[in-house]
Structure formats: C-alpha cells, structure tokens
Short mmCIF file of C-alpha atoms in Angstrom, two decimals:
data_model
loop_
_atom_site.label_atom_id
_atom_site.label_comp_id
_atom_site.label_asym_id
_atom_site.label_seq_id
_atom_site.Cartn_x
_atom_site.Cartn_y
_atom_site.Cartn_z
CA LEU A 1 -4.13 -128.45 -12.31
CA PRO A 2 -3.72 -131.17 -9.85
CA ALA A 3 -2.19 -134.45 -11.05
CA ILE A 4 -4.69 -137.40 -11.52
CA PRO A 5 -4.11 -139.51 -8.36
CA THR A 6 -2.64 -142.94 -9.46
CA PRO A 7 -3.80 -145.73 -7.31
CA ILE A 8 -1.09 -147.65 -5.55
CA GLY A 9 -1.38 -151.13 -4.05
CA THR A 10 -3.92 -153.86 -4.44
CA ARG A 11 -5.75 -156.45 -2.28
CA HIS A 12 -3.82 -159.39 -1.14
CA PRO A 13 -4.88 -162.59 -2.72
CA LEU A 14 -5.58 -164.32 0.20
CA ARG A 15 -8.09 -161.58 1.35
CA VAL A 16 -9.59 -161.48 -2.28
CA VAL A 17 -10.25 -165.29 -1.84
CA GLU A 18 -11.47 -165.01 1.90
CA ASN A 19 -13.82 -162.27 0.81
CA LYS A 20 -15.27 -164.47 -1.95
CA ILE A 21 -15.85 -167.45 0.51
CA VAL A 22 -17.54 -165.16 3.05
CA SER A 23 -19.68 -163.64 0.40
CA ILE A 24 -20.87 -167.13 -0.87
CA PHE A 25 -21.96 -168.30 2.53
CA GLU A 26 -23.43 -165.15 3.64
CA ARG A 27 -25.79 -165.37 0.90
CA LEU A 28 -26.41 -168.87 2.04
CA GLY A 29 -27.65 -167.24 5.53
CA PHE A 30 -24.48 -167.91 7.45
CA SER A 31 -22.83 -165.62 9.80
CA ILE A 32 -19.02 -165.09 10.13
CA ALA A 33 -17.48 -165.76 13.48
CA THR A 34 -14.07 -164.70 14.08
CA GLY A 35 -11.84 -165.39 16.91
CA GLN A 36 -8.59 -164.96 19.03
CA GLU A 37 -5.34 -166.81 17.60
CA ILE A 38 -3.98 -167.54 20.80
CA GLU A 39 -6.21 -170.04 22.60
CA ASP A 40 -6.38 -172.13 25.92
CA ASP A 41 -6.23 -175.93 25.89
CA TRP A 42 -9.93 -176.20 26.46
CA HIS A 43 -11.06 -174.24 23.39
CA ASN A 44 -8.35 -175.74 21.22
CA PHE A 45 -8.34 -179.36 22.34
CA THR A 46 -10.25 -180.65 25.18
CA ALA A 47 -14.12 -179.26 24.14
CA LEU A 48 -12.97 -180.83 20.74
CA ASN A 49 -12.41 -184.42 22.13
CA PHE A 50 -8.72 -184.50 21.51
CA PRO A 51 -7.49 -186.99 24.18
CA PRO A 52 -4.51 -186.03 26.03
CA GLU A 53 -2.15 -188.53 23.92
CA HIS A 54 -3.51 -186.99 20.55
CA PRO A 55 -0.57 -186.05 18.36
CA ALA A 56 -1.81 -182.68 17.78
CA ARG A 57 -0.99 -181.90 21.47
CA ASP A 58 2.63 -182.77 20.91
CA MET A 59 5.40 -180.04 20.82
CA GLN A 60 6.19 -181.06 17.39
CA ASP A 61 2.73 -179.96 16.16
CA THR A 62 1.58 -177.24 18.03
CA PHE A 63 3.29 -173.97 19.13
CA PHE A 64 2.83 -173.74 22.71
CA ILE A 65 3.22 -170.42 24.89
CA GLU A 66 4.52 -170.51 28.35
CA LYS A 67 2.24 -168.40 30.77
CA GLY A 68 2.45 -169.70 34.21
CA GLU A 69 0.46 -172.83 34.87
CA GLN A 70 -2.28 -172.20 32.12
CA GLU A 71 -1.41 -173.87 28.90
CA ILE A 72 -2.03 -171.76 26.00
CA ALA A 73 -1.09 -172.27 22.15
CA LEU A 74 -1.54 -170.49 18.85
CA ARG A 75 -4.80 -171.92 17.56
CA THR A 76 -4.22 -175.16 15.15
CA HIS A 77 -7.65 -174.72 13.76
CA THR A 78 -10.63 -172.59 13.83
CA SER A 79 -12.62 -175.16 15.50
CA SER A 80 -11.95 -173.07 18.71
CA VAL A 81 -13.93 -170.41 17.43
CA GLN A 82 -16.84 -172.66 16.76
CA VAL A 83 -16.75 -173.98 20.42
CA ARG A 84 -16.99 -170.28 21.53
CA VAL A 85 -19.98 -169.98 19.26
CA MET A 86 -21.58 -172.86 20.77
CA GLU A 87 -20.85 -171.59 24.41
CA ASN A 88 -22.18 -168.15 23.82
CA SER A 89 -25.44 -168.98 21.45
CA THR A 90 -28.29 -171.15 21.17
CA PRO A 91 -29.42 -173.41 18.12
CA PRO A 92 -30.29 -172.87 15.41
CA ILE A 93 -26.40 -171.87 14.43
CA ARG A 94 -25.23 -171.34 11.01
CA THR A 95 -21.81 -169.90 10.88
CA ILE A 96 -18.37 -170.14 9.12
CA SER A 97 -15.29 -169.36 10.72
CA PRO A 98 -12.28 -168.10 8.58
CA GLY A 99 -8.74 -167.43 10.06
CA ARG A 100 -5.56 -168.12 10.33
CA VAL A 101 -4.03 -171.05 12.03
CA PHE A 102 -0.71 -172.31 13.11
CA ARG A 103 0.81 -175.64 13.01
CA ASN A 104 4.65 -176.50 14.02
CA GLU A 105 5.81 -177.85 10.66
CA ALA A 106 8.91 -177.85 8.43
CA ILE A 107 8.75 -174.87 6.23
CA SER A 108 8.68 -176.24 2.27
CA ALA A 109 7.41 -175.22 -0.98
CA ARG A 110 4.14 -176.91 0.27
CA ALA A 111 3.79 -176.35 3.73
CA HIS A 112 4.45 -173.30 5.97
CA CYS A 113 3.71 -172.75 9.85
CA PHE A 114 0.49 -170.82 9.45
CA PHE A 115 -2.06 -171.01 6.99
CA HIS A 116 -5.48 -170.02 6.38
CA GLN A 117 -8.58 -172.21 7.06
CA VAL A 118 -12.52 -171.76 6.74
CA GLU A 119 -14.77 -174.24 8.76
CA GLY A 120 -18.63 -174.44 8.73
CA LEU A 121 -20.77 -175.10 11.64
CA TYR A 122 -24.62 -175.86 11.23
CA ILE A 123 -26.84 -176.65 14.30
CA ASP A 124 -30.47 -177.05 13.75
CA LYS A 125 -33.43 -179.51 13.72
CA ASP A 126 -34.00 -181.62 10.48
CA VAL A 127 -30.48 -181.09 9.16
CA SER A 128 -29.35 -183.77 7.05
CA PHE A 129 -25.99 -184.90 5.25
CA ALA A 130 -28.08 -183.77 2.00
CA ASP A 131 -28.12 -180.21 3.52
CA LEU A 132 -24.29 -180.46 3.65
CA LYS A 133 -23.71 -181.99 0.21
CA GLN A 134 -25.91 -179.15 -1.31
CA THR A 135 -24.21 -176.52 0.68
CA LEU A 136 -20.86 -177.70 -0.38
CA LEU A 137 -22.05 -178.01 -4.13
CA TYR A 138 -23.31 -174.65 -4.23
CA PHE A 139 -20.20 -173.20 -2.79
CA ALA A 140 -18.10 -175.03 -5.20
CA GLN A 141 -20.08 -173.79 -8.27
CA GLU A 142 -20.27 -170.31 -6.74
CA MET A 143 -16.27 -170.45 -6.20
CA PHE A 144 -15.33 -172.34 -9.41
CA GLY A 145 -17.90 -171.79 -11.72
CA SER A 146 -21.35 -173.87 -12.67
CA LYS A 147 -19.64 -177.03 -13.95
CA ALA A 148 -17.87 -177.76 -10.69
CA GLN A 149 -18.50 -181.06 -9.02
CA ILE A 150 -17.77 -182.40 -5.80
CA ARG A 151 -17.08 -186.04 -4.45
CA MET A 152 -17.77 -186.97 -0.95
CA ARG A 153 -15.65 -189.65 0.78
CA PRO A 154 -16.05 -191.31 4.11
CA SER A 155 -12.98 -191.25 6.32
CA TYR A 156 -12.57 -192.26 10.08
CA PHE A 157 -10.96 -189.82 12.65
CA PRO A 158 -11.13 -191.78 15.92
CA PHE A 159 -10.50 -188.65 17.98
CA THR A 160 -13.86 -187.14 16.82
CA GLU A 161 -15.92 -190.09 18.98
CA PRO A 162 -17.39 -188.96 22.08
CA SER A 163 -15.21 -189.66 25.03
CA ALA A 164 -16.09 -190.55 28.69
CA GLU A 165 -13.51 -188.06 29.67
CA VAL A 166 -14.96 -185.00 28.16
CA ASP A 167 -18.32 -183.68 29.74
#
C-alpha cells in the first residue's frame, strides 16, 4: 500500500496575519489593491504632498535606484498604491493596500529595512470620522476579540497639508 502522505511545511505567519486582515476588510466591502515595490518619485512622494525637503526623500531614509534621469526608489509606504487607485478609478472608492515597504534603517531587534503595511482608502459622499472610528473598532474586535477597544489621538503631520507646489 502507498504510504499516507505527510504534509510538509506551513503558512508563513505574516501571510496568516495578512490574509486575516484582508478577510476582515473584504467583509466590510473593501477591495484589495496591490502594487509595484519599485516606484517613481511622483507616486511615492510628490502626489502625496511630500515637499522636496521632506526627510523621507533623504538617502538616509529611502532606497533610491539609479535609472538614468528618472528618480525611482523602493516604495516607502503603500500609499503609492492608493495614488494609482485614485488615478484609475472614480469614487466611491473603498480599498486597502497591503504590502511590503522599504526604509533605509539600521537593522536591530526592533527594526528592519523592510516591513509589511496595510493602508486603507475610503472616498465617498457623506463619509465621516464616525465611519473611520467604527471601521477601525470593527477591525480591532474581529482581529483581536470582541473585548478589544481602540483609542484615537490627534496628531499633526505638516507634510499632509495641501501645498501650492502640487497640483
């Protein structure tokens, strides 16, 4: 008789977590958008209102790749995927963009030069902060259990303000 096959291998923990996150947001009606890991300056910085002097544009923070006159880099966030979604879609838009991102950081027990990120984008009429809060609470409770709570604190990021330099 043939032997009973022994399953070899298992799913990677990052894939298990990513699949659970994707499943939760799909149940909420979000689509999943993935994108390239090598990005041009427009999609990685300029379209997101990163001014030329922003620290993220420094060689110390970003992995730039030489390709003639064009400035390209390993993406520093999955926001570049959201830019592409907005360029190719019309509202309403409800999407998440999971993926690997790269930062030129010293490798330590707390940090590595790449990590995984999930960003969400929701554009529609009559969407409010209450929708964001409820979405994040639902996600937290589905991901970590029904007793999970969230706390929202305001922060100021000056580079997110509209700039006269960006159309």
